[in-house]
PDB file of C-alpha atoms in Angstrom:
ATOM      1  CA  GLY A 417    -207.836  11.689 -53.841  1.00 61.00           C
ATOM      2  CA  ALA A 418    -206.419   8.524 -52.396  1.00 73.00           C
ATOM      3  CA  VAL A 419    -205.429   8.458 -48.730  1.00 88.00           C
ATOM      4  CA  VAL A 420    -202.081   7.349 -47.392  1.00 92.00           C
ATOM      5  CA  SER A 421    -201.273   7.412 -43.703  1.00 94.00           C
ATOM      6  CA  GLN A 422    -197.950   7.332 -41.894  1.00 96.00           C
ATOM      7  CA  HIS A 423    -197.193   6.507 -38.304  1.00 96.00           C
ATOM      8  CA  PRO A 424    -195.712   7.951 -36.216  1.00 96.00           C
ATOM      9  CA  SER A 425    -195.809  11.549 -37.364  1.00 95.00           C
ATOM     10  CA  ARG A 426    -192.918  12.476 -35.119  1.00 96.00           C
ATOM     11  CA  VAL A 427    -190.329  10.451 -33.245  1.00 96.00           C
ATOM     12  CA  ILE A 428    -187.380  11.370 -31.081  1.00 96.00           C
ATOM     13  CA  CYS A 429    -184.943   8.641 -30.181  1.00 95.00           C
ATOM     14  CA  LYS A 430    -181.501   8.095 -28.761  1.00 96.00           C
ATOM     15  CA  SER A 431    -178.545   7.318 -30.940  1.00 96.00           C
ATOM     16  CA  GLY A 432    -178.141   3.590 -31.517  1.00 96.00           C
ATOM     17  CA  THR A 433    -181.812   2.677 -31.316  1.00 96.00           C
ATOM     18  CA  SER A 434    -183.975   1.462 -34.182  1.00 97.00           C
ATOM     19  CA  VAL A 435    -187.096   3.224 -35.362  1.00 97.00           C
ATOM     20  CA  LYS A 436    -189.940   1.748 -37.400  1.00 97.00           C
ATOM     21  CA  ILE A 437    -192.175   3.900 -39.586  1.00 97.00           C
ATOM     22  CA  GLU A 438    -195.404   2.531 -41.046  1.00 97.00           C
ATOM     23  CA  CYS A 439    -197.014   3.565 -44.307  1.00 96.00           C
ATOM     24  CA  ARG A 440    -200.558   2.491 -45.116  1.00 94.00           C
ATOM     25  CA  SER A 441    -202.749   3.003 -48.151  1.00 91.00           C
ATOM     26  CA  LEU A 442    -206.226   3.376 -46.671  1.00 90.00           C
ATOM     27  CA  ASP A 443    -208.575   3.202 -49.627  1.00 84.00           C
ATOM     28  CA  PHE A 444    -206.703   1.340 -52.323  1.00 81.00           C
ATOM     29  CA  GLN A 445    -204.291  -1.521 -52.742  1.00 83.00           C
ATOM     30  CA  ALA A 446    -200.749  -0.564 -53.564  1.00 83.00           C
ATOM     31  CA  THR A 447    -198.422  -3.148 -55.010  1.00 81.00           C
ATOM     32  CA  THR A 448    -195.712  -0.513 -55.014  1.00 88.00           C
ATOM     33  CA  MET A 449    -194.805   2.005 -52.357  1.00 92.00           C
ATOM     34  CA  PHE A 450    -191.911   4.408 -52.244  1.00 94.00           C
ATOM     35  CA  TRP A 451    -189.845   5.863 -49.422  1.00 96.00           C
ATOM     36  CA  TYR A 452    -188.407   9.346 -49.673  1.00 95.00           C
ATOM     37  CA  ARG A 453    -186.283  11.527 -47.505  1.00 94.00           C
ATOM     38  CA  GLN A 454    -186.355  15.286 -47.515  1.00 91.00           C
ATOM     39  CA  PHE A 455    -183.732  17.610 -46.102  1.00 82.00           C
ATOM     40  CA  PRO A 456    -184.621  21.232 -45.333  1.00 77.00           C
ATOM     41  CA  LYS A 457    -185.262  23.276 -48.466  1.00 74.00           C
ATOM     42  CA  GLN A 458    -184.357  20.352 -50.693  1.00 79.00           C
ATOM     43  CA  SER A 459    -186.321  18.194 -53.060  1.00 83.00           C
ATOM     44  CA  LEU A 460    -187.644  14.769 -52.230  1.00 88.00           C
ATOM     45  CA  MET A 461    -184.911  12.146 -52.458  1.00 90.00           C
ATOM     46  CA  LEU A 462    -186.088   8.681 -53.368  1.00 93.00           C
ATOM     47  CA  MET A 463    -184.558   6.110 -51.055  1.00 95.00           C
ATOM     48  CA  ALA A 464    -186.147   2.894 -52.207  1.00 95.00           C
ATOM     49  CA  THR A 465    -189.031   1.266 -54.024  1.00 93.00           C
ATOM     50  CA  SER A 466    -191.025  -1.194 -51.959  1.00 89.00           C
ATOM     51  CA  ASN A 467    -192.734  -4.013 -53.818  1.00 86.00           C
ATOM     52  CA  GLU A 468    -195.337  -6.203 -52.158  1.00 83.00           C
ATOM     53  CA  GLY A 469    -194.048  -9.712 -51.684  1.00 82.00           C
ATOM     54  CA  SER A 470    -190.521  -9.063 -52.902  1.00 85.00           C
ATOM     55  CA  LYS A 471    -187.346  -7.303 -51.882  1.00 89.00           C
ATOM     56  CA  ALA A 472    -187.145  -3.547 -52.016  1.00 92.00           C
ATOM     57  CA  THR A 473    -185.099  -1.800 -54.670  1.00 93.00           C
ATOM     58  CA  TYR A 474    -182.702   0.738 -53.194  1.00 95.00           C
ATOM     59  CA  GLU A 475    -181.371   3.839 -54.873  1.00 94.00           C
ATOM     60  CA  GLN A 476    -177.666   4.310 -55.263  1.00 93.00           C
ATOM     61  CA  GLY A 477    -176.015   5.398 -52.060  1.00 93.00           C
ATOM     62  CA  VAL A 478    -178.789   4.174 -49.759  1.00 94.00           C
ATOM     63  CA  GLU A 479    -177.680   1.447 -47.362  1.00 94.00           C
ATOM     64  CA  LYS A 480    -180.152  -1.408 -47.454  1.00 92.00           C
ATOM     65  CA  ASP A 481    -178.923  -2.796 -44.140  1.00 94.00           C
ATOM     66  CA  LYS A 482    -179.440   0.588 -42.555  1.00 96.00           C
ATOM     67  CA  PHE A 483    -182.889   1.238 -43.929  1.00 96.00           C
ATOM     68  CA  LEU A 484    -184.873  -1.986 -43.817  1.00 96.00           C
ATOM     69  CA  ILE A 485    -188.045  -2.074 -45.867  1.00 94.00           C
ATOM     70  CA  ASN A 486    -190.819  -4.625 -45.579  1.00 91.00           C
ATOM     71  CA  HIS A 487    -193.907  -4.584 -47.795  1.00 89.00           C
ATOM     72  CA  ALA A 488    -195.885  -7.362 -46.185  1.00 83.00           C
ATOM     73  CA  SER A 489    -199.292  -6.603 -47.650  1.00 88.00           C
ATOM     74  CA  LEU A 490    -200.945  -4.557 -50.373  1.00 87.00           C
ATOM     75  CA  THR A 491    -201.722  -1.785 -47.903  1.00 90.00           C
ATOM     76  CA  LEU A 492    -198.690  -1.684 -45.610  1.00 93.00           C
ATOM     77  CA  SER A 493    -195.005  -0.948 -46.014  1.00 94.00           C
ATOM     78  CA  THR A 494    -192.603  -0.333 -43.148  1.00 95.00           C
ATOM     79  CA  LEU A 495    -189.256   1.435 -43.021  1.00 97.00           C
ATOM     80  CA  THR A 496    -186.956   0.610 -40.133  1.00 97.00           C
ATOM     81  CA  VAL A 497    -184.010   2.884 -39.506  1.00 97.00           C
ATOM     82  CA  THR A 498    -181.562   0.617 -37.721  1.00 96.00           C
ATOM     83  CA  SER A 499    -179.012   1.893 -35.220  1.00 96.00           C
ATOM     84  CA  ALA A 500    -180.061   5.450 -35.855  1.00 96.00           C
ATOM     85  CA  HIS A 501    -177.520   8.252 -35.632  1.00 95.00           C
ATOM     86  CA  PRO A 502    -177.980  12.024 -35.569  1.00 95.00           C
ATOM     87  CA  GLU A 503    -177.207  12.246 -39.293  1.00 94.00           C
ATOM     88  CA  ASP A 504    -180.310  10.108 -39.922  1.00 95.00           C
ATOM     89  CA  SER A 505    -182.472  12.898 -38.550  1.00 95.00           C
ATOM     90  CA  SER A 506    -184.737  13.949 -41.390  1.00 94.00           C
ATOM     91  CA  PHE A 507    -188.261  14.051 -42.726  1.00 94.00           C
ATOM     92  CA  TYR A 508    -189.247  10.664 -44.130  1.00 96.00           C
ATOM     93  CA  ILE A 509    -192.178  10.452 -46.515  1.00 96.00           C
ATOM     94  CA  CYS A 510    -193.790   7.426 -48.106  1.00 96.00           C
ATOM     95  CA  SER A 511    -195.983   7.257 -51.140  1.00 94.00           C
ATOM     96  CA  ALA A 512    -198.220   4.604 -52.636  1.00 91.00           C
ATOM     97  CA  ARG A 513    -198.939   4.155 -56.298  1.00 85.00           C
ATOM     98  CA  SER A 514    -202.530   3.808 -57.344  1.00 77.00           C
ATOM     99  CA  PRO A 515    -203.966   3.320 -60.838  1.00 63.00           C
ATOM    100  CA  GLY A 516    -203.718   6.571 -62.746  1.00 54.00           C
ATOM    101  CA  ARG A 517    -206.412   8.618 -64.407  1.00 47.00           C
ATOM    102  CA  TYR A 518    -205.034   8.193 -67.907  1.00 45.00           C
ATOM    103  CA  GLY A 519    -204.532   5.269 -70.193  1.00 39.00           C
ATOM    104  CA  GLY A 520    -201.270   3.524 -70.840  1.00 39.00           C
ATOM    105  CA  GLY A 521    -200.923   2.103 -67.379  1.00 43.00           C
ATOM    106  CA  THR A 522    -199.387   5.216 -65.885  1.00 52.00           C
ATOM    107  CA  ASP A 523    -199.995   5.656 -62.164  1.00 68.00           C
ATOM    108  CA  THR A 524    -200.134   8.484 -59.703  1.00 81.00           C
ATOM    109  CA  GLN A 525    -198.350   8.441 -56.383  1.00 86.00           C
ATOM    110  CA  TYR A 526    -200.157   9.603 -53.271  1.00 89.00           C
ATOM    111  CA  PHE A 527    -198.063  10.664 -50.340  1.00 93.00           C
ATOM    112  CA  GLY A 528    -198.331  10.145 -46.644  1.00 94.00           C
ATOM    113  CA  PRO A 529    -198.072  13.089 -44.242  1.00 94.00           C
ATOM    114  CA  GLY A 530    -194.454  12.331 -43.399  1.00 95.00           C
ATOM    115  CA  THR A 531    -192.528  11.380 -40.264  1.00 96.00           C
ATOM    116  CA  ARG A 532    -190.107  13.734 -38.582  1.00 95.00           C
ATOM    117  CA  LEU A 533    -187.246  11.702 -37.092  1.00 96.00           C
ATOM    118  CA  THR A 534    -184.910  13.327 -34.622  1.00 96.00           C
ATOM    119  CA  VAL A 535    -181.988  11.284 -33.324  1.00 96.00           C
ATOM    120  CA  LEU A 536    -180.311  12.690 -30.245  1.00 95.00           C
TER     121      LEU A 536
ATOM    122  CA  ASP B1098    -177.668  15.806 -63.313  1.00 69.00           C
ATOM    123  CA  GLN B1099    -181.008  17.440 -62.605  1.00 81.00           C
ATOM    124  CA  GLN B1100    -183.487  15.890 -65.034  1.00 92.00           C
ATOM    125  CA  VAL B1101    -186.401  17.979 -63.784  1.00 95.00           C
ATOM    126  CA  LYS B1102    -185.680  21.634 -63.261  1.00 95.00           C
ATOM    127  CA  GLN B1103    -187.651  24.318 -61.532  1.00 95.00           C
ATOM    128  CA  ASN B1104    -185.352  27.247 -62.059  1.00 91.00           C
ATOM    129  CA  SER B1105    -187.245  29.865 -60.103  1.00 90.00           C
ATOM    130  CA  PRO B1106    -187.048  29.212 -56.370  1.00 91.00           C
ATOM    131  CA  SER B1107    -189.960  31.492 -55.514  1.00 95.00           C
ATOM    132  CA  LEU B1108    -192.907  33.401 -56.921  1.00 97.00           C
ATOM    133  CA  SER B1109    -195.072  36.084 -55.357  1.00 97.00           C
ATOM    134  CA  VAL B1110    -198.516  36.859 -56.774  1.00 98.00           C
ATOM    135  CA  GLN B1111    -201.411  39.091 -55.803  1.00 97.00           C
ATOM    136  CA  GLU B1112    -204.598  37.347 -54.733  1.00 97.00           C
ATOM    137  CA  GLY B1113    -207.002  36.962 -57.632  1.00 97.00           C
ATOM    138  CA  ARG B1114    -204.267  37.051 -60.252  1.00 97.00           C
ATOM    139  CA  ILE B1115    -202.821  34.159 -62.190  1.00 98.00           C
ATOM    140  CA  SER B1116    -199.868  32.144 -60.863  1.00 98.00           C
ATOM    141  CA  ILE B1117    -197.687  30.494 -63.486  1.00 98.00           C
ATOM    142  CA  LEU B1118    -195.214  27.909 -62.249  1.00 98.00           C
ATOM    143  CA  ASN B1119    -192.699  26.606 -64.742  1.00 97.00           C
ATOM    144  CA  CYS B1120    -190.855  23.317 -65.049  1.00 97.00           C
ATOM    145  CA  ASP B1121    -188.331  22.047 -67.597  1.00 97.00           C
ATOM    146  CA  TYR B1122    -187.073  18.542 -68.153  1.00 97.00           C
ATOM    147  CA  THR B1123    -184.205  16.985 -70.054  1.00 96.00           C
ATOM    148  CA  ASN B1124    -185.147  13.314 -70.304  1.00 94.00           C
ATOM    149  CA  SER B1125    -187.075  12.738 -73.518  1.00 94.00           C
ATOM    150  CA  MET B1126    -188.303   9.408 -72.141  1.00 93.00           C
ATOM    151  CA  PHE B1127    -190.524  11.140 -69.601  1.00 94.00           C
ATOM    152  CA  ASP B1128    -194.155  10.622 -70.572  1.00 91.00           C
ATOM    153  CA  TYR B1129    -196.139  11.411 -67.458  1.00 91.00           C
ATOM    154  CA  PHE B1130    -195.944  14.622 -65.477  1.00 94.00           C
ATOM    155  CA  LEU B1131    -197.403  15.601 -62.145  1.00 93.00           C
ATOM    156  CA  TRP B1132    -197.641  18.621 -59.897  1.00 96.00           C
ATOM    157  CA  TYR B1133    -197.657  18.345 -56.139  1.00 95.00           C
ATOM    158  CA  LYS B1134    -198.291  20.961 -53.482  1.00 96.00           C
ATOM    159  CA  LYS B1135    -196.501  20.758 -50.162  1.00 93.00           C
ATOM    160  CA  TYR B1136    -196.875  22.592 -46.874  1.00 92.00           C
ATOM    161  CA  PRO B1137    -194.035  22.561 -44.308  1.00 86.00           C
ATOM    162  CA  ALA B1138    -193.803  19.362 -42.255  1.00 84.00           C
ATOM    163  CA  GLU B1139    -196.437  17.655 -44.393  1.00 89.00           C
ATOM    164  CA  GLY B1140    -196.341  15.188 -47.258  1.00 91.00           C
ATOM    165  CA  PRO B1141    -196.932  16.412 -50.815  1.00 92.00           C
ATOM    166  CA  THR B1142    -200.513  16.555 -52.042  1.00 92.00           C
ATOM    167  CA  PHE B1143    -201.269  15.516 -55.590  1.00 91.00           C
ATOM    168  CA  LEU B1144    -202.717  18.367 -57.646  1.00 94.00           C
ATOM    169  CA  ILE B1145    -202.886  17.514 -61.304  1.00 94.00           C
ATOM    170  CA  SER B1146    -201.140  15.386 -63.899  1.00 92.00           C
ATOM    171  CA  ILE B1147    -200.772  15.166 -67.646  1.00 94.00           C
ATOM    172  CA  SER B1148    -199.784  12.425 -70.026  1.00 91.00           C
ATOM    173  CA  SER B1149    -197.480  13.146 -72.933  1.00 93.00           C
ATOM    174  CA  ILE B1150    -200.309  12.375 -75.357  1.00 92.00           C
ATOM    175  CA  LYS B1151    -201.983  15.593 -74.244  1.00 94.00           C
ATOM    176  CA  ASP B1152    -200.883  19.212 -74.198  1.00 95.00           C
ATOM    177  CA  LYS B1153    -203.362  20.538 -71.670  1.00 97.00           C
ATOM    178  CA  ASN B1154    -205.272  19.285 -68.672  1.00 96.00           C
ATOM    179  CA  GLU B1155    -207.607  21.350 -66.552  1.00 96.00           C
ATOM    180  CA  ASP B1156    -209.063  20.723 -63.112  1.00 95.00           C
ATOM    181  CA  GLY B1157    -210.893  23.600 -61.513  1.00 96.00           C
ATOM    182  CA  ARG B1158    -208.510  26.480 -60.910  1.00 97.00           C
ATOM    183  CA  PHE B1159    -205.512  24.396 -61.971  1.00 97.00           C
ATOM    184  CA  THR B1160    -204.377  23.891 -65.553  1.00 98.00           C
ATOM    185  CA  VAL B1161    -201.220  22.160 -66.661  1.00 97.00           C
ATOM    186  CA  PHE B1162    -199.742  22.813 -70.097  1.00 98.00           C
ATOM    187  CA  LEU B1163    -197.197  20.546 -71.738  1.00 97.00           C
ATOM    188  CA  ASN B1164    -194.901  21.571 -74.585  1.00 97.00           C
ATOM    189  CA  LYS B1165    -193.062  18.415 -75.558  1.00 96.00           C
ATOM    190  CA  SER B1166    -190.890  20.007 -78.219  1.00 96.00           C
ATOM    191  CA  ALA B1167    -189.583  22.480 -75.668  1.00 97.00           C
ATOM    192  CA  LYS B1168    -189.542  19.908 -72.866  1.00 97.00           C
ATOM    193  CA  HIS B1169    -191.456  22.378 -70.780  1.00 98.00           C
ATOM    194  CA  LEU B1170    -194.565  22.297 -68.660  1.00 97.00           C
ATOM    195  CA  SER B1171    -196.322  24.886 -66.603  1.00 98.00           C
ATOM    196  CA  LEU B1172    -198.961  24.990 -63.920  1.00 98.00           C
ATOM    197  CA  HIS B1173    -201.458  27.834 -64.034  1.00 98.00           C
ATOM    198  CA  ILE B1174    -203.510  28.697 -60.987  1.00 98.00           C
ATOM    199  CA  VAL B1175    -206.318  31.157 -61.547  1.00 97.00           C
ATOM    200  CA  PRO B1176    -207.542  32.919 -59.571  1.00 98.00           C
ATOM    201  CA  SER B1177    -204.775  32.594 -56.997  1.00 98.00           C
ATOM    202  CA  GLN B1178    -205.832  32.428 -53.364  1.00 97.00           C
ATOM    203  CA  PRO B1179    -203.821  32.948 -50.161  1.00 96.00           C
ATOM    204  CA  GLY B1180    -204.362  29.263 -49.323  1.00 95.00           C
ATOM    205  CA  ASP B1181    -202.393  28.378 -52.437  1.00 97.00           C
ATOM    206  CA  SER B1182    -199.236  29.599 -50.731  1.00 97.00           C
ATOM    207  CA  ALA B1183    -197.009  26.516 -50.517  1.00 96.00           C
ATOM    208  CA  VAL B1184    -194.114  24.766 -52.221  1.00 95.00           C
ATOM    209  CA  TYR B1185    -194.998  23.266 -55.600  1.00 97.00           C
ATOM    210  CA  PHE B1186    -193.061  20.323 -56.969  1.00 96.00           C
ATOM    211  CA  CYS B1187    -193.014  19.248 -60.568  1.00 96.00           C
ATOM    212  CA  ALA B1188    -192.420  15.509 -61.111  1.00 94.00           C
ATOM    213  CA  ALA B1189    -192.009  13.247 -64.102  1.00 94.00           C
ATOM    214  CA  SER B1190    -191.858   9.551 -64.862  1.00 91.00           C
ATOM    215  CA  ALA B1191    -190.747   7.488 -67.847  1.00 89.00           C
ATOM    216  CA  GLY B1192    -193.140   4.711 -68.699  1.00 76.00           C
ATOM    217  CA  ALA B1193    -195.714   2.914 -66.639  1.00 65.00           C
ATOM    218  CA  ASN B1194    -194.710   1.650 -63.214  1.00 65.00           C
ATOM    219  CA  SER B1195    -191.603   3.794 -63.024  1.00 78.00           C
ATOM    220  CA  LYS B1196    -190.385   6.029 -60.239  1.00 86.00           C
ATOM    221  CA  LEU B1197    -190.934   9.767 -60.106  1.00 90.00           C
ATOM    222  CA  THR B1198    -188.179  12.312 -60.569  1.00 91.00           C
ATOM    223  CA  PHE B1199    -188.847  15.553 -58.716  1.00 92.00           C
ATOM    224  CA  GLY B1200    -187.756  19.112 -59.274  1.00 93.00           C
ATOM    225  CA  LYS B1201    -186.452  21.166 -56.353  1.00 91.00           C
ATOM    226  CA  GLY B1202    -189.747  22.956 -55.917  1.00 94.00           C
ATOM    227  CA  ILE B1203    -190.902  26.534 -56.101  1.00 96.00           C
ATOM    228  CA  THR B1204    -192.310  28.504 -53.196  1.00 96.00           C
ATOM    229  CA  LEU B1205    -195.488  30.337 -54.141  1.00 97.00           C
ATOM    230  CA  SER B1206    -196.684  33.226 -51.996  1.00 97.00           C
ATOM    231  CA  VAL B1207    -200.113  34.681 -52.700  1.00 97.00           C
ATOM    232  CA  ARG B1208    -200.514  38.129 -51.189  1.00 95.00           C
ATOM    233  CA  PRO B1209    -203.968  39.138 -49.913  1.00 92.00           C
TER     234      PRO B1209
END
């Protein structure tokens, strides 16, 4: 399957600092990437859709000024958690959409390994 | 409103037997369905998918069945192996280039 990397895998920071997480598609070009957040024993919550060369689309309830997304190239999207607070501590996962196996233009998302953010 | 439902939070199966993971959906616009496997502290791994134009797709030990009239799909794993123990998420999308909607996941435990 397609490979998506995330960096860093784990970060611990002080409250008030900003943290940048990178998501890269290693073996395909992704015009669209997604950022998710997962709380313990919960499903994946979509935060935003990142489109190469345009502004990200945020889901309802997600602060766009808090979670800055930049999709500068077809293989890289970044999520910056600005002025992080303890409640931002979570597992952040990105995914990249690649052309699917079936007709009709449907695509499959491949996920990165996730980033564990802990804000002290 | 939960559009993708995985009503059983967990399933325990003996090694070598079949694991059947169920998923129901309410949005009739969904036309592409996927199953992902996830270990703790890792990102989900794509397993298998099915388009609404099909009712079955098979890949090795994994088979996904889709019953559109019942808005139900299932993932069959046979034979089950201890390494299959993980959380399995069902996901669906409506139309090309749309976002995925995930179920809450089901924890599969395969006993040796």
